[in-house]
Amino acid sequence: MRALARPLAALVGVVCLAGCQPGPDVAVEDPWVRAVPPGASATAGYFVLVNAGGDDLVLESVSAGGVARAEIHETRMADGVMRMRELDVVTIPAGETLAFAPGGLHLMLFADPLPAAGSAVTLELGFADGTVLAFEAPVRRGTD
Amino acid sequence: MSKSSTLFLPAAALALVAGIVIGGLVLPRDVEVQSATLLTPARPLPAFELVREDASPFTRADFEGDWSLVFFGFTHCPDICPATLETLAAVKRRLQREGDPVPKVLFTSVDPERDDPQTIADYVQYFDPAFRGATGTADALDALTRELGIISAKVWNAERTAYTVDHSASVLLIDPQARLRAVFGTPHRVEPMARDIAAILEGRAVPAGPGGAG
């Protein structure tokens, strides 16, 4: 499943919005938003960021279409206790890949109602160097 | 064909079948549990009084008669709680597919301020229609969680406009005598959990050796 998901994810279009310097240095792979029960007020967005450039990238703003508020969060496990905290910025070191994945970094998305399974959410990531990445993340249930 | 050989063949077949059956019972008997900590002896649950997702009372006696998997969380949790419930739904499907006994699944909200029984019902049944939920007052929850080593704490954001709840992410296995039998720590993975649950419910589970794997 994973082996199949990767190449498919690479086909997901990355749109550079007005004002940014388009470049191949940062790419997003495998984006998705967790489908959650009706009535839930928060969900999470996941993706993998690939920084192919020679400079560190600093993710400093996030937003999502049709979602009231988006924040960068991190789940940390300490002695079996789940702690979730908001982060102001996340740095993706030059040449490295950073995964936003269940149980770790994620975009926390607040909305009522939240997008339904089968739909898609436009996630927008703003970096300190002015780069903006906007991409579609399908809404689906998590898989093991 | 002589009379003795007509007797011999069925007898040999019977012996072979008996050997397979006995071998089958004896050989795969022990399964080293890798994904959970076994409690030996199992630890009886304290008395508690929570509220079910259908607003009826939920007490220790309700655990009697069935195996149950219990997870503590809250419905405003975007990451770990839905991920864990999805894993438990996949564990259940796997056990059913293998023809293994299947425990009940109970999600207990440690955020009673925001999670009323109806909210919990809508939430858990999205993952599996048979999943059940519970919550209770802070004191009622504490009576149960304290004894189980489950902790939770409300944490406000910097603007004090919203809070999250830090909580133990372990999945607990309660036996049909309402005793804590095993604790599944994180990360929760479908295959090892399903294998270990099947072994525990069938009485074939032994603690993992000192080396861990094996």
mmCIF file of C-alpha atoms in Angstrom:
data_model
loop_
_atom_site.group_PDB
_atom_site.id
_atom_site.type_symbol
_atom_site.label_atom_id
_atom_site.label_comp_id
_atom_site.label_asym_id
_atom_site.label_seq_id
_atom_site.Cartn_x
_atom_site.Cartn_y
_atom_site.Cartn_z
ATOM 1 C CA MET A 1 0.000 0.000 0.000
ATOM 2 C CA ARG A 2 2.779 2.385 0.991
ATOM 3 C CA ALA A 3 4.827 1.483 -2.037
ATOM 4 C CA LEU A 4 1.858 2.388 -4.178
ATOM 5 C CA ALA A 5 0.974 5.564 -2.291
ATOM 6 C CA ARG A 6 4.348 7.205 -2.828
ATOM 7 C CA PRO A 7 4.391 7.465 -6.638
ATOM 8 C CA LEU A 8 0.728 8.438 -6.632
ATOM 9 C CA ALA A 9 1.396 11.196 -4.146
ATOM 10 C CA ALA A 10 4.183 12.541 -6.300
ATOM 11 C CA LEU A 11 1.572 13.289 -8.941
ATOM 12 C CA VAL A 12 -0.279 15.633 -6.607
ATOM 13 C CA GLY A 13 0.080 19.058 -8.088
ATOM 14 C CA VAL A 14 1.911 21.729 -6.150
ATOM 15 C CA VAL A 15 0.666 25.179 -7.043
ATOM 16 C CA CYS A 16 2.772 28.215 -6.399
ATOM 17 C CA LEU A 17 0.604 31.193 -5.601
ATOM 18 C CA ALA A 18 1.234 34.798 -6.540
ATOM 19 C CA GLY A 19 4.157 36.378 -4.762
ATOM 20 C CA CYS A 20 6.284 33.314 -4.294
ATOM 21 C CA GLN A 21 9.388 32.295 -6.108
ATOM 22 C CA PRO A 22 8.574 29.052 -7.837
ATOM 23 C CA GLY A 23 11.317 26.512 -7.498
ATOM 24 C CA PRO A 24 11.797 22.796 -7.328
ATOM 25 C CA ASP A 25 13.524 23.014 -3.944
ATOM 26 C CA VAL A 26 10.567 22.044 -1.801
ATOM 27 C CA ALA A 27 8.041 19.379 -2.607
ATOM 28 C CA VAL A 28 5.109 17.873 -0.810
ATOM 29 C CA GLU A 29 4.245 14.181 -0.929
ATOM 30 C CA ASP A 30 1.382 12.025 0.253
ATOM 31 C CA PRO A 31 -0.920 14.729 1.638
ATOM 32 C CA TRP A 32 -4.134 13.696 3.373
ATOM 33 C CA VAL A 33 -6.597 14.901 5.973
ATOM 34 C CA ARG A 34 -8.086 12.500 8.472
ATOM 35 C CA ALA A 35 -11.817 11.920 8.074
ATOM 36 C CA VAL A 36 -13.392 12.217 11.515
ATOM 37 C CA PRO A 37 -16.875 11.554 12.862
ATOM 38 C CA PRO A 38 -19.689 14.038 12.287
ATOM 39 C CA GLY A 39 -19.725 16.470 15.186
ATOM 40 C CA ALA A 40 -15.977 16.358 15.791
ATOM 41 C CA SER A 41 -14.500 19.856 15.790
ATOM 42 C CA ALA A 42 -10.884 19.097 15.003
ATOM 43 C CA THR A 43 -8.915 16.902 12.701
ATOM 44 C CA ALA A 44 -5.387 16.632 11.400
ATOM 45 C CA GLY A 45 -3.619 17.123 8.092
ATOM 46 C CA TYR A 46 -0.556 15.084 7.158
ATOM 47 C CA PHE A 47 2.072 15.225 4.404
ATOM 48 C CA VAL A 48 5.773 14.792 3.792
ATOM 49 C CA LEU A 49 7.905 17.854 3.025
ATOM 50 C CA VAL A 50 11.032 17.332 0.968
ATOM 51 C CA ASN A 51 13.574 20.140 1.103
ATOM 52 C CA ALA A 52 15.813 19.430 -1.875
ATOM 53 C CA GLY A 53 17.471 22.832 -1.670
ATOM 54 C CA GLY A 54 20.679 23.977 -0.052
ATOM 55 C CA ASP A 55 18.996 26.173 2.574
ATOM 56 C CA ASP A 56 16.978 25.343 5.624
ATOM 57 C CA LEU A 57 13.278 26.005 5.156
ATOM 58 C CA VAL A 58 11.200 27.467 7.941
ATOM 59 C CA LEU A 59 7.476 26.727 7.852
ATOM 60 C CA GLU A 60 5.822 29.631 9.625
ATOM 61 C CA SER A 61 2.209 29.843 8.493
ATOM 62 C CA VAL A 62 -0.500 27.365 7.594
ATOM 63 C CA SER A 63 -4.051 27.679 6.364
ATOM 64 C CA ALA A 64 -6.665 25.414 4.863
ATOM 65 C CA GLY A 65 -9.583 26.064 2.549
ATOM 66 C CA GLY A 66 -12.986 25.838 4.219
ATOM 67 C CA VAL A 67 -11.391 25.399 7.623
ATOM 68 C CA ALA A 68 -11.781 28.029 10.331
ATOM 69 C CA ARG A 69 -8.324 27.710 11.793
ATOM 70 C CA ALA A 70 -5.180 25.743 11.084
ATOM 71 C CA GLU A 71 -2.225 25.373 13.412
ATOM 72 C CA ILE A 72 1.033 23.462 13.459
ATOM 73 C CA HIS A 73 0.896 20.883 16.243
ATOM 74 C CA GLU A 74 3.069 18.146 17.523
ATOM 75 C CA THR A 75 2.048 15.040 19.419
ATOM 76 C CA ARG A 76 4.758 13.784 21.716
ATOM 77 C CA MET A 77 4.745 10.603 23.747
ATOM 78 C CA ALA A 78 6.428 10.766 27.115
ATOM 79 C CA ASP A 79 6.104 7.801 29.487
ATOM 80 C CA GLY A 80 3.023 6.629 27.610
ATOM 81 C CA VAL A 81 1.306 10.010 27.917
ATOM 82 C CA MET A 82 0.202 11.793 24.762
ATOM 83 C CA ARG A 83 0.988 15.502 24.860
ATOM 84 C CA MET A 84 -0.044 17.825 22.048
ATOM 85 C CA ARG A 85 1.447 21.279 21.645
ATOM 86 C CA GLU A 86 1.210 24.101 19.128
ATOM 87 C CA LEU A 87 4.459 25.051 17.387
ATOM 88 C CA ASP A 88 5.179 28.528 15.979
ATOM 89 C CA VAL A 89 7.589 27.350 13.305
ATOM 90 C CA VAL A 90 9.026 24.106 11.998
ATOM 91 C CA THR A 91 12.418 23.957 10.289
ATOM 92 C CA ILE A 92 13.127 21.497 7.501
ATOM 93 C CA PRO A 93 16.920 21.324 7.243
ATOM 94 C CA ALA A 94 18.556 21.610 3.826
ATOM 95 C CA GLY A 95 18.422 18.359 1.909
ATOM 96 C CA GLU A 96 16.152 16.681 4.426
ATOM 97 C CA THR A 97 12.658 15.265 4.505
ATOM 98 C CA LEU A 98 10.213 15.954 7.286
ATOM 99 C CA ALA A 99 7.078 13.886 7.752
ATOM 100 C CA PHE A 100 3.885 15.248 9.252
ATOM 101 C CA ALA A 101 2.405 11.924 10.317
ATOM 102 C CA PRO A 102 0.016 10.381 12.864
ATOM 103 C CA GLY A 103 1.495 10.466 16.361
ATOM 104 C CA GLY A 104 3.899 13.309 15.512
ATOM 105 C CA LEU A 105 3.845 16.606 13.622
ATOM 106 C CA HIS A 106 0.486 17.484 12.082
ATOM 107 C CA LEU A 107 -1.643 20.399 11.007
ATOM 108 C CA MET A 108 -4.488 20.744 13.451
ATOM 109 C CA LEU A 109 -7.590 21.850 11.588
ATOM 110 C CA PHE A 110 -10.615 23.321 13.341
ATOM 111 C CA ALA A 111 -13.979 23.582 11.600
ATOM 112 C CA ASP A 112 -17.617 22.771 12.119
ATOM 113 C CA PRO A 113 -18.474 20.817 10.129
ATOM 114 C CA LEU A 114 -15.172 19.304 9.130
ATOM 115 C CA PRO A 115 -14.694 18.152 5.512
ATOM 116 C CA ALA A 116 -16.239 14.774 4.805
ATOM 117 C CA ALA A 117 -14.444 11.640 3.655
ATOM 118 C CA GLY A 118 -14.091 11.623 -0.104
ATOM 119 C CA SER A 119 -13.730 15.404 -0.387
ATOM 120 C CA ALA A 120 -10.461 17.346 -0.503
ATOM 121 C CA VAL A 121 -8.998 20.272 1.392
ATOM 122 C CA THR A 122 -6.594 22.839 -0.040
ATOM 123 C CA LEU A 123 -3.717 23.180 2.390
ATOM 124 C CA GLU A 124 -1.436 26.192 2.117
ATOM 125 C CA LEU A 125 2.009 26.330 3.700
ATOM 126 C CA GLY A 126 3.908 29.604 4.030
ATOM 127 C CA PHE A 127 7.675 29.591 4.475
ATOM 128 C CA ALA A 128 9.929 32.282 5.909
ATOM 129 C CA ASP A 129 11.614 32.847 2.530
ATOM 130 C CA GLY A 130 8.289 33.785 0.952
ATOM 131 C CA THR A 131 7.602 30.453 -0.683
ATOM 132 C CA VAL A 132 3.988 29.379 -0.520
ATOM 133 C CA LEU A 133 2.920 25.827 -1.292
ATOM 134 C CA ALA A 134 -0.734 25.115 -1.938
ATOM 135 C CA PHE A 135 -1.944 21.602 -2.589
ATOM 136 C CA GLU A 136 -5.000 19.410 -2.407
ATOM 137 C CA ALA A 137 -5.192 16.895 0.410
ATOM 138 C CA PRO A 138 -7.805 14.140 0.061
ATOM 139 C CA VAL A 139 -9.951 13.521 3.125
ATOM 140 C CA ARG A 140 -9.867 9.873 4.110
ATOM 141 C CA ARG A 141 -9.753 7.508 7.018
ATOM 142 C CA GLY A 142 -6.351 6.568 8.350
ATOM 143 C CA THR A 143 -4.855 3.221 7.487
ATOM 144 C CA ASP A 144 -2.391 1.185 9.426
ATOM 145 C CA MET B 1 -7.209 -57.585 1.058
ATOM 146 C CA SER B 2 -6.752 -59.391 4.348
ATOM 147 C CA LYS B 3 -8.850 -58.654 7.372
ATOM 148 C CA SER B 4 -5.912 -57.312 9.374
ATOM 149 C CA SER B 5 -5.007 -54.707 6.743
ATOM 150 C CA THR B 6 -8.601 -53.416 6.536
ATOM 151 C CA LEU B 7 -8.374 -52.824 10.284
ATOM 152 C CA PHE B 8 -4.884 -51.459 10.166
ATOM 153 C CA LEU B 9 -5.586 -48.605 7.733
ATOM 154 C CA PRO B 10 -8.399 -46.912 9.708
ATOM 155 C CA ALA B 11 -6.375 -47.373 12.902
ATOM 156 C CA ALA B 12 -3.334 -45.716 11.329
ATOM 157 C CA ALA B 13 -5.475 -42.856 10.023
ATOM 158 C CA LEU B 14 -6.995 -42.403 13.458
ATOM 159 C CA ALA B 15 -3.581 -42.337 15.080
ATOM 160 C CA LEU B 16 -2.390 -39.791 12.559
ATOM 161 C CA VAL B 17 -5.390 -37.528 13.166
ATOM 162 C CA ALA B 18 -4.988 -37.897 16.920
ATOM 163 C CA GLY B 19 -1.327 -36.983 16.603
ATOM 164 C CA ILE B 20 -2.145 -33.861 14.617
ATOM 165 C CA VAL B 21 -4.846 -32.823 17.067
ATOM 166 C CA ILE B 22 -2.695 -33.383 20.138
ATOM 167 C CA GLY B 23 0.310 -31.782 18.478
ATOM 168 C CA GLY B 24 -1.848 -28.853 17.445
ATOM 169 C CA LEU B 25 -2.985 -28.383 21.010
ATOM 170 C CA VAL B 26 0.446 -28.703 22.540
ATOM 171 C CA LEU B 27 2.926 -27.233 20.096
ATOM 172 C CA PRO B 28 1.605 -23.691 19.423
ATOM 173 C CA ARG B 29 0.434 -23.352 22.980
ATOM 174 C CA ASP B 30 2.578 -20.439 24.128
ATOM 175 C CA VAL B 31 2.710 -17.077 22.416
ATOM 176 C CA GLU B 32 5.180 -14.536 23.743
ATOM 177 C CA VAL B 33 3.292 -11.278 24.025
ATOM 178 C CA GLN B 34 5.312 -8.532 22.325
ATOM 179 C CA SER B 35 2.940 -5.599 22.102
ATOM 180 C CA ALA B 36 1.609 -5.545 25.660
ATOM 181 C CA THR B 37 2.639 -5.874 29.269
ATOM 182 C CA LEU B 38 0.804 -8.780 30.896
ATOM 183 C CA LEU B 39 -0.376 -8.374 34.473
ATOM 184 C CA THR B 40 0.077 -11.580 36.406
ATOM 185 C CA PRO B 41 -2.022 -11.928 38.409
ATOM 186 C CA ALA B 42 -4.623 -9.736 36.745
ATOM 187 C CA ARG B 43 -5.458 -6.669 38.829
ATOM 188 C CA PRO B 44 -9.111 -6.258 39.902
ATOM 189 C CA LEU B 45 -10.668 -2.952 38.853
ATOM 190 C CA PRO B 46 -11.833 -0.600 41.597
ATOM 191 C CA ALA B 47 -15.512 0.253 42.018
ATOM 192 C CA PHE B 48 -16.510 3.164 39.771
ATOM 193 C CA GLU B 49 -19.625 4.767 38.368
ATOM 194 C CA LEU B 50 -19.471 6.308 34.923
ATOM 195 C CA VAL B 51 -22.138 7.109 32.314
ATOM 196 C CA ARG B 52 -22.470 5.184 29.061
ATOM 197 C CA GLU B 53 -22.852 6.777 25.661
ATOM 198 C CA ASP B 54 -26.599 6.044 25.885
ATOM 199 C CA ALA B 55 -26.688 7.888 29.260
ATOM 200 C CA SER B 56 -27.181 4.697 31.304
ATOM 201 C CA PRO B 57 -24.859 3.973 34.260
ATOM 202 C CA PHE B 58 -21.638 2.117 33.644
ATOM 203 C CA THR B 59 -20.001 0.284 36.541
ATOM 204 C CA ARG B 60 -17.405 -2.382 37.210
ATOM 205 C CA ALA B 61 -20.080 -5.090 36.921
ATOM 206 C CA ASP B 62 -20.563 -4.128 33.264
ATOM 207 C CA PHE B 63 -17.087 -5.462 32.504
ATOM 208 C CA GLU B 64 -18.038 -8.915 33.820
ATOM 209 C CA GLY B 65 -18.656 -11.689 31.325
ATOM 210 C CA ASP B 66 -16.714 -10.259 28.362
ATOM 211 C CA TRP B 67 -13.200 -9.248 27.433
ATOM 212 C CA SER B 68 -12.902 -5.508 26.806
ATOM 213 C CA LEU B 69 -10.343 -3.172 25.280
ATOM 214 C CA VAL B 70 -10.432 0.258 26.893
ATOM 215 C CA PHE B 71 -8.920 3.472 25.544
ATOM 216 C CA PHE B 72 -9.032 6.879 27.229
ATOM 217 C CA GLY B 73 -9.163 10.053 25.140
ATOM 218 C CA PHE B 74 -11.402 12.929 24.071
ATOM 219 C CA THR B 75 -13.367 13.716 20.924
ATOM 220 C CA HIS B 76 -11.609 17.059 20.233
ATOM 221 C CA CYS B 77 -8.350 15.122 19.865
ATOM 222 C CA PRO B 78 -7.342 15.309 16.189
ATOM 223 C CA ASP B 79 -4.457 12.883 15.986
ATOM 224 C CA ILE B 80 -3.883 10.072 18.462
ATOM 225 C CA CYS B 81 -7.488 9.358 19.485
ATOM 226 C CA PRO B 82 -8.964 8.800 16.004
ATOM 227 C CA ALA B 83 -5.779 6.981 14.972
ATOM 228 C CA THR B 84 -6.085 4.614 17.951
ATOM 229 C CA LEU B 85 -9.801 3.974 17.366
ATOM 230 C CA GLU B 86 -9.088 3.238 13.710
ATOM 231 C CA THR B 87 -6.392 0.810 14.789
ATOM 232 C CA LEU B 88 -8.778 -0.893 17.223
ATOM 233 C CA ALA B 89 -11.406 -1.179 14.477
ATOM 234 C CA ALA B 90 -8.785 -2.801 12.227
ATOM 235 C CA VAL B 91 -7.714 -5.138 15.076
ATOM 236 C CA LYS B 92 -11.338 -6.186 15.513
ATOM 237 C CA ARG B 93 -11.783 -6.850 11.782
ATOM 238 C CA ARG B 94 -8.608 -8.901 11.765
ATOM 239 C CA LEU B 95 -9.677 -11.012 14.754
ATOM 240 C CA GLN B 96 -13.051 -11.627 13.115
ATOM 241 C CA ARG B 97 -11.404 -12.613 9.862
ATOM 242 C CA GLU B 98 -9.137 -15.094 11.635
ATOM 243 C CA GLY B 99 -12.064 -16.547 13.568
ATOM 244 C CA ASP B 100 -10.524 -15.451 16.874
ATOM 245 C CA PRO B 101 -12.526 -14.252 19.877
ATOM 246 C CA VAL B 102 -13.202 -10.510 19.716
ATOM 247 C CA PRO B 103 -13.195 -8.236 22.784
ATOM 248 C CA LYS B 104 -15.607 -5.337 23.191
ATOM 249 C CA VAL B 105 -14.135 -1.879 22.662
ATOM 250 C CA LEU B 106 -14.835 0.980 25.058
ATOM 251 C CA PHE B 107 -13.710 4.589 24.529
ATOM 252 C CA THR B 108 -13.747 6.591 27.767
ATOM 253 C CA SER B 109 -13.666 10.375 27.434
ATOM 254 C CA VAL B 110 -11.528 12.191 29.978
ATOM 255 C CA ASP B 111 -13.053 15.499 28.791
ATOM 256 C CA PRO B 112 -16.597 15.405 30.240
ATOM 257 C CA GLU B 113 -16.921 19.202 29.896
ATOM 258 C CA ARG B 114 -17.089 18.945 26.108
ATOM 259 C CA ASP B 115 -18.011 15.292 25.621
ATOM 260 C CA ASP B 116 -21.572 14.522 26.586
ATOM 261 C CA PRO B 117 -22.883 10.972 26.054
ATOM 262 C CA GLN B 118 -24.461 11.788 22.669
ATOM 263 C CA THR B 119 -21.225 13.319 21.379
ATOM 264 C CA ILE B 120 -19.350 10.221 22.493
ATOM 265 C CA ALA B 121 -21.920 7.914 20.872
ATOM 266 C CA ASP B 122 -21.645 9.698 17.505
ATOM 267 C CA TYR B 123 -17.882 9.675 17.781
ATOM 268 C CA VAL B 124 -17.170 6.037 18.639
ATOM 269 C CA GLN B 125 -19.786 4.505 16.378
ATOM 270 C CA TYR B 126 -18.183 6.194 13.381
ATOM 271 C CA PHE B 127 -15.200 3.894 13.836
ATOM 272 C CA ASP B 128 -17.273 0.757 14.432
ATOM 273 C CA PRO B 129 -21.007 0.531 15.095
ATOM 274 C CA ALA B 130 -20.377 -1.840 18.021
ATOM 275 C CA PHE B 131 -17.874 0.413 19.815
ATOM 276 C CA ARG B 132 -19.139 1.828 23.081
ATOM 277 C CA GLY B 133 -18.250 4.939 25.018
ATOM 278 C CA ALA B 134 -18.367 6.291 28.554
ATOM 279 C CA THR B 135 -17.446 9.316 30.591
ATOM 280 C CA GLY B 136 -18.200 10.744 34.022
ATOM 281 C CA THR B 137 -17.471 13.541 36.431
ATOM 282 C CA ALA B 138 -13.837 14.304 37.121
ATOM 283 C CA ASP B 139 -14.101 12.494 40.464
ATOM 284 C CA ALA B 140 -15.806 9.471 38.927
ATOM 285 C CA LEU B 141 -13.178 9.234 36.205
ATOM 286 C CA ASP B 142 -10.427 9.633 38.767
ATOM 287 C CA ALA B 143 -11.746 6.676 40.792
ATOM 288 C CA LEU B 144 -11.092 4.434 37.803
ATOM 289 C CA THR B 145 -8.061 6.020 36.149
ATOM 290 C CA ARG B 146 -6.012 6.376 39.343
ATOM 291 C CA GLU B 147 -6.068 2.620 39.874
ATOM 292 C CA LEU B 148 -5.237 1.909 36.240
ATOM 293 C CA GLY B 149 -2.269 4.271 36.064
ATOM 294 C CA ILE B 150 -4.075 6.431 33.495
ATOM 295 C CA ILE B 151 -3.413 10.134 33.838
ATOM 296 C CA SER B 152 -4.974 13.131 32.123
ATOM 297 C CA ALA B 153 -4.491 16.871 32.408
ATOM 298 C CA LYS B 154 -6.196 19.841 30.783
ATOM 299 C CA VAL B 155 -3.734 22.180 29.055
ATOM 300 C CA TRP B 156 -4.797 25.643 27.772
ATOM 301 C CA ASN B 157 -3.253 27.303 24.733
ATOM 302 C CA ALA B 158 -1.271 30.565 25.137
ATOM 303 C CA GLU B 159 -4.354 32.736 24.475
ATOM 304 C CA ARG B 160 -6.460 30.616 26.846
ATOM 305 C CA THR B 161 -9.078 30.264 24.120
ATOM 306 C CA ALA B 162 -8.919 26.497 23.742
ATOM 307 C CA TYR B 163 -7.560 23.526 25.614
ATOM 308 C CA THR B 164 -6.264 20.119 24.839
ATOM 309 C CA VAL B 165 -6.088 17.144 27.177
ATOM 310 C CA ASP B 166 -2.818 15.354 27.733
ATOM 311 C CA HIS B 167 -3.623 11.745 28.493
ATOM 312 C CA SER B 168 -2.189 8.246 28.701
ATOM 313 C CA ALA B 169 -2.421 6.646 25.294
ATOM 314 C CA SER B 170 -2.245 3.012 26.424
ATOM 315 C CA VAL B 171 -4.965 0.545 25.470
ATOM 316 C CA LEU B 172 -6.048 -1.647 28.390
ATOM 317 C CA LEU B 173 -7.342 -5.201 28.169
ATOM 318 C CA ILE B 174 -9.892 -6.056 30.871
ATOM 319 C CA ASP B 175 -10.780 -9.701 31.465
ATOM 320 C CA PRO B 176 -14.310 -11.106 32.012
ATOM 321 C CA GLN B 177 -13.774 -10.959 35.794
ATOM 322 C CA ALA B 178 -13.346 -7.147 35.531
ATOM 323 C CA ARG B 179 -9.586 -7.300 36.066
ATOM 324 C CA LEU B 180 -6.817 -5.488 34.224
ATOM 325 C CA ARG B 181 -5.020 -8.232 32.287
ATOM 326 C CA ALA B 182 -2.727 -6.376 29.853
ATOM 327 C CA VAL B 183 -1.554 -2.901 28.887
ATOM 328 C CA PHE B 184 -0.783 -2.125 25.246
ATOM 329 C CA GLY B 185 1.654 0.782 25.047
ATOM 330 C CA THR B 186 2.270 2.968 22.001
ATOM 331 C CA PRO B 187 2.744 2.733 19.110
ATOM 332 C CA HIS B 188 -0.323 0.573 18.466
ATOM 333 C CA ARG B 189 0.035 -1.686 15.442
ATOM 334 C CA VAL B 190 -2.751 -3.881 14.132
ATOM 335 C CA GLU B 191 -0.968 -7.149 13.495
ATOM 336 C CA PRO B 192 0.970 -7.623 16.758
ATOM 337 C CA MET B 193 -1.976 -6.368 18.801
ATOM 338 C CA ALA B 194 -4.398 -8.778 17.131
ATOM 339 C CA ARG B 195 -2.007 -11.701 17.566
ATOM 340 C CA ASP B 196 -1.411 -10.924 21.239
ATOM 341 C CA ILE B 197 -5.092 -10.327 21.994
ATOM 342 C CA ALA B 198 -6.002 -13.668 20.398
ATOM 343 C CA ALA B 199 -3.317 -15.416 22.460
ATOM 344 C CA ILE B 200 -4.419 -13.780 25.712
ATOM 345 C CA LEU B 201 -8.114 -14.502 25.150
ATOM 346 C CA GLU B 202 -7.298 -18.132 24.301
ATOM 347 C CA GLY B 203 -5.045 -18.510 27.348
ATOM 348 C CA ARG B 204 -1.913 -19.090 25.261
ATOM 349 C CA ALA B 205 -0.071 -15.889 26.190
ATOM 350 C CA VAL B 206 3.188 -15.761 28.101
ATOM 351 C CA PRO B 207 5.297 -12.687 28.855
ATOM 352 C CA ALA B 208 8.040 -11.950 26.347
ATOM 353 C CA GLY B 209 11.435 -13.324 27.346
ATOM 354 C CA PRO B 210 14.174 -11.034 28.666
ATOM 355 C CA GLY B 211 15.569 -10.679 25.145
ATOM 356 C CA GLY B 212 12.293 -9.230 23.930
ATOM 357 C CA ALA B 213 11.942 -10.696 20.463
ATOM 358 C CA GLY B 214 11.507 -14.400 20.033
#
